Coordinates of C-alpha atoms in Angstrom, one line a residue:
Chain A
X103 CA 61.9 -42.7 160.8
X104 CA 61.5 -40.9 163.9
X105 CA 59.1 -43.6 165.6
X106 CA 56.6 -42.9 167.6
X107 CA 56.3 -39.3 169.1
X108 CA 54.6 -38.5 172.1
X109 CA 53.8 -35.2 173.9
X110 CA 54.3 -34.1 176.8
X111 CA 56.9 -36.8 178.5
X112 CA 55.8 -36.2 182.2
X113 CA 52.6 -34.2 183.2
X114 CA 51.9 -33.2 187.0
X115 CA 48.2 -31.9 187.3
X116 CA 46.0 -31.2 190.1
X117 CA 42.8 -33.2 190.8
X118 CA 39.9 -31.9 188.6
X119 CA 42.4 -30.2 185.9
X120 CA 41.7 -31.7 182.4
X121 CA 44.9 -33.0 181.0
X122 CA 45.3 -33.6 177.2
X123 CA 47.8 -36.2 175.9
X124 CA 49.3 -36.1 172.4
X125 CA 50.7 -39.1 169.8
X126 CA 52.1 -38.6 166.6
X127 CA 52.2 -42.5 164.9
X128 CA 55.0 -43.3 162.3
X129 CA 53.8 -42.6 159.0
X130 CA 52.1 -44.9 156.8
X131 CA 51.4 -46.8 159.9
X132 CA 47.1 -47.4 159.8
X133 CA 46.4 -48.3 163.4
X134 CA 47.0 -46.2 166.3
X135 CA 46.7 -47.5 169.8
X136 CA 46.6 -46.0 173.2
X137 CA 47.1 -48.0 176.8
X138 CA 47.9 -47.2 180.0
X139 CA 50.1 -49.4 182.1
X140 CA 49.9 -49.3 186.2
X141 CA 51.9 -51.8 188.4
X142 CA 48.7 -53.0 189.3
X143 CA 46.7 -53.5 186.0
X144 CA 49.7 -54.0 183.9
X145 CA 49.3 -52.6 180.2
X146 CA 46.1 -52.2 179.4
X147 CA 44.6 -51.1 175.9
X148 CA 42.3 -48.6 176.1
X149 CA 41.3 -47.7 172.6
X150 CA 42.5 -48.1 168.9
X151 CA 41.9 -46.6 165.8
X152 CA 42.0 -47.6 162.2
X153 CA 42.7 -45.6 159.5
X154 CA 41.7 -42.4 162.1
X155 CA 38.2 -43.9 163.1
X156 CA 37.5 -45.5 166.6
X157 CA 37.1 -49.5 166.6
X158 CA 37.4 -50.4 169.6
X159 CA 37.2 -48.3 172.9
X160 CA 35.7 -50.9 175.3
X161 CA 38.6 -50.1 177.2
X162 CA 37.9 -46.9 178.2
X163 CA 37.6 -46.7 182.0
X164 CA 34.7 -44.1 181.8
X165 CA 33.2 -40.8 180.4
X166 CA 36.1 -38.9 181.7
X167 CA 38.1 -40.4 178.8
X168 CA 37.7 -39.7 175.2
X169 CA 40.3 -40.1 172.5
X170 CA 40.3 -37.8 168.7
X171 CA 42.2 -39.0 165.8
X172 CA 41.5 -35.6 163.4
X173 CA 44.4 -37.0 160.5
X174 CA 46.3 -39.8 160.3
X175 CA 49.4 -38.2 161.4
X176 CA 47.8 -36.9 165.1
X177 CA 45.9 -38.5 167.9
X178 CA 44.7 -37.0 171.4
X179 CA 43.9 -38.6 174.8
X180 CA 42.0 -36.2 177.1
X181 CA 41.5 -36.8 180.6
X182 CA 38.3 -34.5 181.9
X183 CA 38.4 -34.1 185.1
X184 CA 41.4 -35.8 185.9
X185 CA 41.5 -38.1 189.3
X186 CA 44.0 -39.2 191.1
X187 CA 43.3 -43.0 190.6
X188 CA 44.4 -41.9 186.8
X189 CA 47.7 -41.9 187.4
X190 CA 49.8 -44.1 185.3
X191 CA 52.2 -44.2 182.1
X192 CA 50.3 -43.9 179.5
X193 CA 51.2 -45.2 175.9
X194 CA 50.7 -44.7 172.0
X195 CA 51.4 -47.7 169.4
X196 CA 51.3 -47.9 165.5
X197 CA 51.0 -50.4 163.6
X198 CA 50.6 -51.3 160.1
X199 CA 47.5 -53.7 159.4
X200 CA 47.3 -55.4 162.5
X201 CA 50.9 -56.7 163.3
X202 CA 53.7 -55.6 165.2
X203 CA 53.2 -52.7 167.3
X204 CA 55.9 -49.8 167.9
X205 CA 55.5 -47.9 171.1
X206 CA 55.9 -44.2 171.6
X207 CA 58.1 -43.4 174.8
X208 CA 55.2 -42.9 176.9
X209 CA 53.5 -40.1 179.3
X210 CA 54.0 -40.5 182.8
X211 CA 51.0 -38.6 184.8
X212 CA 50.6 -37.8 188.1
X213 CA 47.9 -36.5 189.3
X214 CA 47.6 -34.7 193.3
Chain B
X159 CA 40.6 -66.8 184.6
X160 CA 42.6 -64.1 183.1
X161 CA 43.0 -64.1 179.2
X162 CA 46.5 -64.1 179.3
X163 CA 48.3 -65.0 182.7
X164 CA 51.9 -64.8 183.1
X165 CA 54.0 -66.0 186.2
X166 CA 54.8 -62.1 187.4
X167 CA 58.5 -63.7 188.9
X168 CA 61.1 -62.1 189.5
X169 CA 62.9 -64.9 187.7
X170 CA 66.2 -65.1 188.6
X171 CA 68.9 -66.7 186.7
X172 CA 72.6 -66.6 186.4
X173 CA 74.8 -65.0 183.1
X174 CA 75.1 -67.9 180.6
X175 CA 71.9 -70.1 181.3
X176 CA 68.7 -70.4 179.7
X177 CA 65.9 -68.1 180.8
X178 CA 62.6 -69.9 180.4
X179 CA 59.3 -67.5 180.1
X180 CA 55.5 -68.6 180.1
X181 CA 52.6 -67.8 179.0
X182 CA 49.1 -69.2 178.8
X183 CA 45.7 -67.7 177.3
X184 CA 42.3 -68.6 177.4
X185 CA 40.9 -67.6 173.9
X186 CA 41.3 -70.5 171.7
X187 CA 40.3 -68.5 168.4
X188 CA 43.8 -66.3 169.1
X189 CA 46.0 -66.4 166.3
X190 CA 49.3 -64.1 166.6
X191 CA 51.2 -64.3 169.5
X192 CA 54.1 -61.5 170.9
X193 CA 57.0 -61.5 173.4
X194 CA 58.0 -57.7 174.1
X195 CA 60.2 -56.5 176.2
X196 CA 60.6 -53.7 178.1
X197 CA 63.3 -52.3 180.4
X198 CA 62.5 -50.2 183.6
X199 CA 61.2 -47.0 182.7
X200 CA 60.8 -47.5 178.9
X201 CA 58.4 -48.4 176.4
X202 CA 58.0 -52.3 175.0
X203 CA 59.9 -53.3 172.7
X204 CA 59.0 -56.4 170.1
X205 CA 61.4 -59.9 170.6
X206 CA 59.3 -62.1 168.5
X207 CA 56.1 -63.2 167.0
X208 CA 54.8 -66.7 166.0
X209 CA 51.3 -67.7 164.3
X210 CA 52.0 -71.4 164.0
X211 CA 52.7 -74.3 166.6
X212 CA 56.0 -75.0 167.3
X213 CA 59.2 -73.0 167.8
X214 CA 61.0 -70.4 166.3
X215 CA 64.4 -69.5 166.2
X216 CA 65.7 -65.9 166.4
X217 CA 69.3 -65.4 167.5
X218 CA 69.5 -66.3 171.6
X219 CA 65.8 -66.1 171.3
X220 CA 63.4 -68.9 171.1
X221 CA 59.6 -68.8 170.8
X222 CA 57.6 -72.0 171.4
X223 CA 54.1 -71.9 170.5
X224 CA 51.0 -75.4 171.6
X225 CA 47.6 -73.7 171.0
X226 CA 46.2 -77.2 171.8
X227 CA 47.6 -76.4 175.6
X228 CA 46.5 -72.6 175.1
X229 CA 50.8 -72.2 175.8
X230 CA 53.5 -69.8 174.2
X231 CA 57.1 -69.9 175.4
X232 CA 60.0 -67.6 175.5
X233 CA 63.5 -69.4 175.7
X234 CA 66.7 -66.8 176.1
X235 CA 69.9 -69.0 175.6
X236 CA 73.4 -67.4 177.2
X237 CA 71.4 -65.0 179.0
X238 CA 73.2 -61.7 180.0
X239 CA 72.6 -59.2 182.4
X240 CA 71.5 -57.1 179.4
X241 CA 68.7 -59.7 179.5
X242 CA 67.1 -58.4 182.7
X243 CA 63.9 -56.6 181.9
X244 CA 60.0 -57.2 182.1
X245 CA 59.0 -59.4 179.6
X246 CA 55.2 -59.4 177.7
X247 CA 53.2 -61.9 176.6
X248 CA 50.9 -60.2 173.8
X249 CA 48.1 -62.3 172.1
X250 CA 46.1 -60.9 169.2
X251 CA 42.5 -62.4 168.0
X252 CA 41.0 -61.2 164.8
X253 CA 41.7 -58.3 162.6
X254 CA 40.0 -55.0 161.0
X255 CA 36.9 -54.6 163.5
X256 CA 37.0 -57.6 165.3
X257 CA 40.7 -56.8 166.5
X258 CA 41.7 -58.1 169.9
X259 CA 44.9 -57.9 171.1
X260 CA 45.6 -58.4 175.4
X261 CA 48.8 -58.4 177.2
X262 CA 49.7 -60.3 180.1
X263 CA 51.2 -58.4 183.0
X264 CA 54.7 -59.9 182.3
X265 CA 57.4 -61.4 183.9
X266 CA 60.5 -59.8 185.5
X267 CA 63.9 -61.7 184.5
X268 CA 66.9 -60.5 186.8
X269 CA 70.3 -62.1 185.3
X270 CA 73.2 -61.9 187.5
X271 CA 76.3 -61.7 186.4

Protein backbone atom coordinates (compact mmCIF):
# COMPACT_ATOMS: atom_id res chain seq x y z
CA UNK A 1 0.00 0.00 0.00
CA UNK A 2 1.09 3.28 -0.87
CA UNK A 3 0.04 5.02 2.52
CA UNK A 4 -1.16 8.10 2.88
CA UNK A 5 -0.78 10.51 -0.17
CA UNK A 6 -0.82 14.06 0.07
CA UNK A 7 -0.67 16.95 -2.50
CA UNK A 8 1.13 19.38 -2.89
CA UNK A 9 4.39 18.80 -0.39
CA UNK A 10 5.27 22.58 0.09
CA UNK A 11 2.95 25.50 -0.90
CA UNK A 12 4.20 29.23 -0.90
CA UNK A 13 1.07 31.68 -1.35
CA UNK A 14 0.57 35.29 -0.87
CA UNK A 15 -1.75 36.71 1.80
CA UNK A 16 -5.44 36.60 0.60
CA UNK A 17 -4.73 33.74 -2.21
CA UNK A 18 -6.98 30.69 -1.50
CA UNK A 19 -4.91 27.73 -1.14
CA UNK A 20 -6.44 24.12 -1.62
CA UNK A 21 -4.80 21.14 0.10
CA UNK A 22 -5.33 17.52 -1.10
CA UNK A 23 -5.32 13.81 0.87
CA UNK A 24 -5.75 10.66 -0.65
CA UNK A 25 -6.31 8.02 2.64
CA UNK A 26 -5.19 4.30 2.22
CA UNK A 27 -7.90 2.29 1.03
CA UNK A 28 -10.41 0.62 3.01
CA UNK A 29 -9.38 2.92 5.72
CA UNK A 30 -13.07 4.75 7.08
CA UNK A 31 -11.88 7.72 8.92
CA UNK A 32 -9.91 10.53 7.54
CA UNK A 33 -8.35 13.16 9.59
CA UNK A 34 -6.80 16.43 8.99
CA UNK A 35 -4.52 18.61 11.66
CA UNK A 36 -2.19 21.08 11.55
CA UNK A 37 0.88 21.22 13.72
CA UNK A 38 2.76 24.75 14.63
CA UNK A 39 5.72 24.81 17.19
CA UNK A 40 3.47 26.73 19.20
CA UNK A 41 0.08 24.73 19.24
CA UNK A 42 1.61 21.46 18.67
CA UNK A 43 -0.60 19.02 16.46
CA UNK A 44 -3.86 19.95 16.48
CA UNK A 45 -6.94 18.07 14.90
CA UNK A 46 -8.90 20.05 13.02
CA UNK A 47 -11.59 17.91 11.49
CA UNK A 48 -12.46 14.17 10.76
CA UNK A 49 -14.58 12.33 8.72
CA UNK A 50 -16.24 8.99 8.75
CA UNK A 51 -17.10 7.03 6.13
CA UNK A 52 -16.81 10.70 3.84
CA UNK A 53 -19.26 12.67 6.24
CA UNK A 54 -18.00 15.39 8.67
CA UNK A 55 -18.16 14.41 12.55
CA UNK A 56 -16.31 16.52 14.07
CA UNK A 57 -14.95 19.96 12.90
CA UNK A 58 -14.88 21.82 16.29
CA UNK A 59 -11.49 22.34 15.45
CA UNK A 60 -11.69 24.48 12.71
CA UNK A 61 -10.05 27.81 13.51
CA UNK A 62 -12.76 29.75 11.51
CA UNK A 63 -14.90 30.29 8.29
CA UNK A 64 -11.83 30.64 6.28
CA UNK A 65 -11.59 26.80 6.61
CA UNK A 66 -13.77 24.25 5.18
CA UNK A 67 -12.82 20.65 4.44
CA UNK A 68 -14.84 18.13 1.36
CA UNK A 69 -14.59 14.56 1.41
CA UNK A 70 -16.63 13.92 -2.20
CA UNK A 71 -15.52 9.73 -2.17
CA UNK A 72 -13.86 7.74 0.10
CA UNK A 73 -10.71 7.75 -1.70
CA UNK A 74 -10.30 11.94 -1.83
CA UNK A 75 -10.41 14.70 0.71
CA UNK A 76 -9.71 18.63 0.39
CA UNK A 77 -8.61 21.33 2.91
CA UNK A 78 -9.18 24.82 1.51
CA UNK A 79 -7.89 27.78 2.99
CA UNK A 80 -10.04 31.11 1.73
CA UNK A 81 -8.39 33.81 2.11
CA UNK A 82 -5.33 32.56 3.33
CA UNK A 83 -3.43 34.60 6.31
CA UNK A 84 -0.30 34.56 7.31
CA UNK A 85 -1.00 33.36 10.96
CA UNK A 86 -1.96 30.04 8.80
CA UNK A 87 1.19 28.99 8.34
CA UNK A 88 2.02 25.59 9.52
CA UNK A 89 2.44 21.74 8.39
CA UNK A 90 -0.48 20.61 7.83
CA UNK A 91 -1.48 16.79 8.08
CA UNK A 92 -3.88 13.92 6.73
CA UNK A 93 -4.49 10.49 8.78
CA UNK A 94 -6.54 7.31 8.09
CA UNK A 95 -7.66 5.13 10.11
CA UNK A 96 -9.75 2.09 10.20
CA UNK A 97 -12.66 2.23 12.84
CA UNK A 98 -11.17 4.44 15.33
CA UNK A 99 -7.66 2.99 15.98
CA UNK A 100 -4.30 3.58 14.92
CA UNK A 101 -3.77 6.40 12.77
CA UNK A 102 -1.27 6.54 9.57
CA UNK A 103 -0.06 9.97 8.65
CA UNK A 104 0.34 11.28 5.19
CA UNK A 105 3.87 13.18 4.78
CA UNK A 106 2.30 16.43 5.34
CA UNK A 107 1.95 20.06 3.52
CA UNK A 108 4.21 22.59 4.73
CA UNK A 109 2.54 26.23 3.92
CA UNK A 110 3.86 29.41 4.01
CA UNK A 111 2.05 32.08 3.64
CA UNK A 112 3.74 36.03 2.91
CA UNK B 1 -5.25 22.47 32.66
CA UNK B 2 -4.46 21.11 29.36
CA UNK B 3 -6.02 17.67 28.34
CA UNK B 4 -3.01 16.08 27.76
CA UNK B 5 0.33 17.75 29.02
CA UNK B 6 3.64 16.50 28.30
CA UNK B 7 7.07 17.67 29.76
CA UNK B 8 8.17 19.50 26.21
CA UNK B 9 12.19 18.52 27.40
CA UNK B 10 14.64 18.33 25.52
CA UNK B 11 15.48 15.11 27.38
CA UNK B 12 18.77 14.26 27.15
CA UNK B 13 20.20 10.88 27.68
CA UNK B 14 23.20 8.96 26.86
CA UNK B 15 23.30 5.64 24.12
CA UNK B 16 22.46 2.56 26.20
CA UNK B 17 20.19 3.93 29.11
CA UNK B 18 16.62 4.11 29.65
CA UNK B 19 14.68 7.02 28.22
CA UNK B 20 11.68 7.71 30.49
CA UNK B 21 8.64 9.72 28.74
CA UNK B 22 5.39 11.13 30.55
CA UNK B 23 2.25 11.89 30.00
CA UNK B 24 -0.74 12.93 31.94
CA UNK B 25 -4.49 13.71 30.85
CA UNK B 26 -7.36 15.16 32.36
CA UNK B 27 -10.36 13.14 30.85
CA UNK B 28 -11.04 10.29 33.03
CA UNK B 29 -13.60 8.64 30.52
CA UNK B 30 -10.38 8.30 27.91
CA UNK B 31 -9.92 4.85 26.96
CA UNK B 32 -7.03 4.25 24.21
CA UNK B 33 -3.86 5.68 24.70
CA UNK B 34 -0.86 6.32 21.84
CA UNK B 35 2.95 7.08 21.90
CA UNK B 36 4.03 8.24 18.24
CA UNK B 37 6.86 9.37 17.14
CA UNK B 38 8.09 11.61 14.89
CA UNK B 39 11.52 12.67 13.63
CA UNK B 40 12.33 16.29 12.53
CA UNK B 41 10.68 17.19 9.45
CA UNK B 42 8.41 14.10 9.12
CA UNK B 43 5.13 12.84 9.82
CA UNK B 44 4.23 10.69 13.28
CA UNK B 45 4.69 7.60 13.35
CA UNK B 46 2.78 4.89 15.86
CA UNK B 47 5.26 3.10 18.81
CA UNK B 48 2.48 1.78 20.79
CA UNK B 49 -0.94 1.62 22.13
CA UNK B 50 -2.42 0.37 25.44
CA UNK B 51 -6.23 0.29 26.69
CA UNK B 52 -5.65 -1.36 29.99
CA UNK B 53 -3.64 -0.46 33.23
CA UNK B 54 -0.33 -1.62 33.43
CA UNK B 55 2.56 -2.13 31.05
CA UNK B 56 3.20 -3.44 27.89
CA UNK B 57 6.07 -4.83 26.30
CA UNK B 58 7.08 -4.19 22.76
CA UNK B 59 10.76 -4.84 21.85
CA UNK B 60 13.03 -1.73 23.60
CA UNK B 61 9.67 -0.22 24.07
CA UNK B 62 7.57 -0.12 27.10
CA UNK B 63 4.17 1.48 27.70
CA UNK B 64 2.93 1.95 31.23
CA UNK B 65 -0.56 2.89 31.62
CA UNK B 66 -2.47 4.12 35.81
CA UNK B 67 -5.81 5.74 34.69
CA UNK B 68 -6.41 6.06 38.42
CA UNK B 69 -3.34 8.72 38.39
CA UNK B 70 -4.76 10.08 34.80
CA UNK B 71 -0.73 8.74 33.82
CA UNK B 72 0.73 6.88 30.60
CA UNK B 73 4.43 6.16 30.34
CA UNK B 74 6.90 5.53 27.58
CA UNK B 75 10.08 3.47 28.68
CA UNK B 76 12.96 3.10 25.73
CA UNK B 77 15.56 0.56 27.04
CA UNK B 78 19.23 0.68 25.23
CA UNK B 79 18.40 3.83 23.82
CA UNK B 80 20.28 4.78 20.52
CA UNK B 81 20.82 7.83 18.85
CA UNK B 82 18.28 6.57 16.34
CA UNK B 83 16.04 7.09 19.41
CA UNK B 84 16.18 10.95 19.19
CA UNK B 85 13.02 12.32 17.92
CA UNK B 86 9.77 14.08 19.29
CA UNK B 87 7.70 11.86 21.00
CA UNK B 88 3.50 12.09 21.25
CA UNK B 89 1.27 11.37 23.68
CA UNK B 90 -2.20 10.63 21.92
CA UNK B 91 -5.36 9.90 23.94
CA UNK B 92 -8.55 8.86 22.30
CA UNK B 93 -12.28 9.11 24.14
CA UNK B 94 -15.17 7.57 22.52
CA UNK B 95 -15.86 6.28 19.09
CA UNK B 96 -18.25 6.77 15.90
CA UNK B 97 -19.68 10.43 16.78
CA UNK B 98 -18.54 10.88 20.02
CA UNK B 99 -14.77 10.38 18.79
CA UNK B 100 -12.11 12.36 20.66
CA UNK B 101 -8.75 11.97 20.14
CA UNK B 102 -5.94 15.03 21.53
CA UNK B 103 -2.36 14.99 21.35
CA UNK B 104 -0.05 16.40 23.69
CA UNK B 105 2.73 18.67 22.33
CA UNK B 106 5.47 16.00 22.91
CA UNK B 107 8.61 15.63 24.22
CA UNK B 108 11.98 15.94 22.50
CA UNK B 109 14.53 13.00 23.37
CA UNK B 110 18.27 13.80 22.21
CA UNK B 111 20.44 10.43 22.70
CA UNK B 112 24.05 10.93 22.55
CA UNK B 113 26.16 8.62 21.50
Amino acid sequence: DAGVIQSPRHEVTEMGQEVTLRCKPISGHDYLFWYRQTMMRGLELLIYFNNNVPIDDSGMPEDRFSAKMPNASFSTLKIQPSEPRDSAVYFCASSRLTDTQYFGPGTRLTVL
Amino acid sequence: QKEVEQNSGPLSVPEGAIASLNCTYSDRGSQSFFWYRQYSGKSPELIMFIYSNGDKEDGRFTAQLNKASQYVSLLIRDSQPSDSATYLCAVIRGGGSNYKLTFGKGTLLTVNP
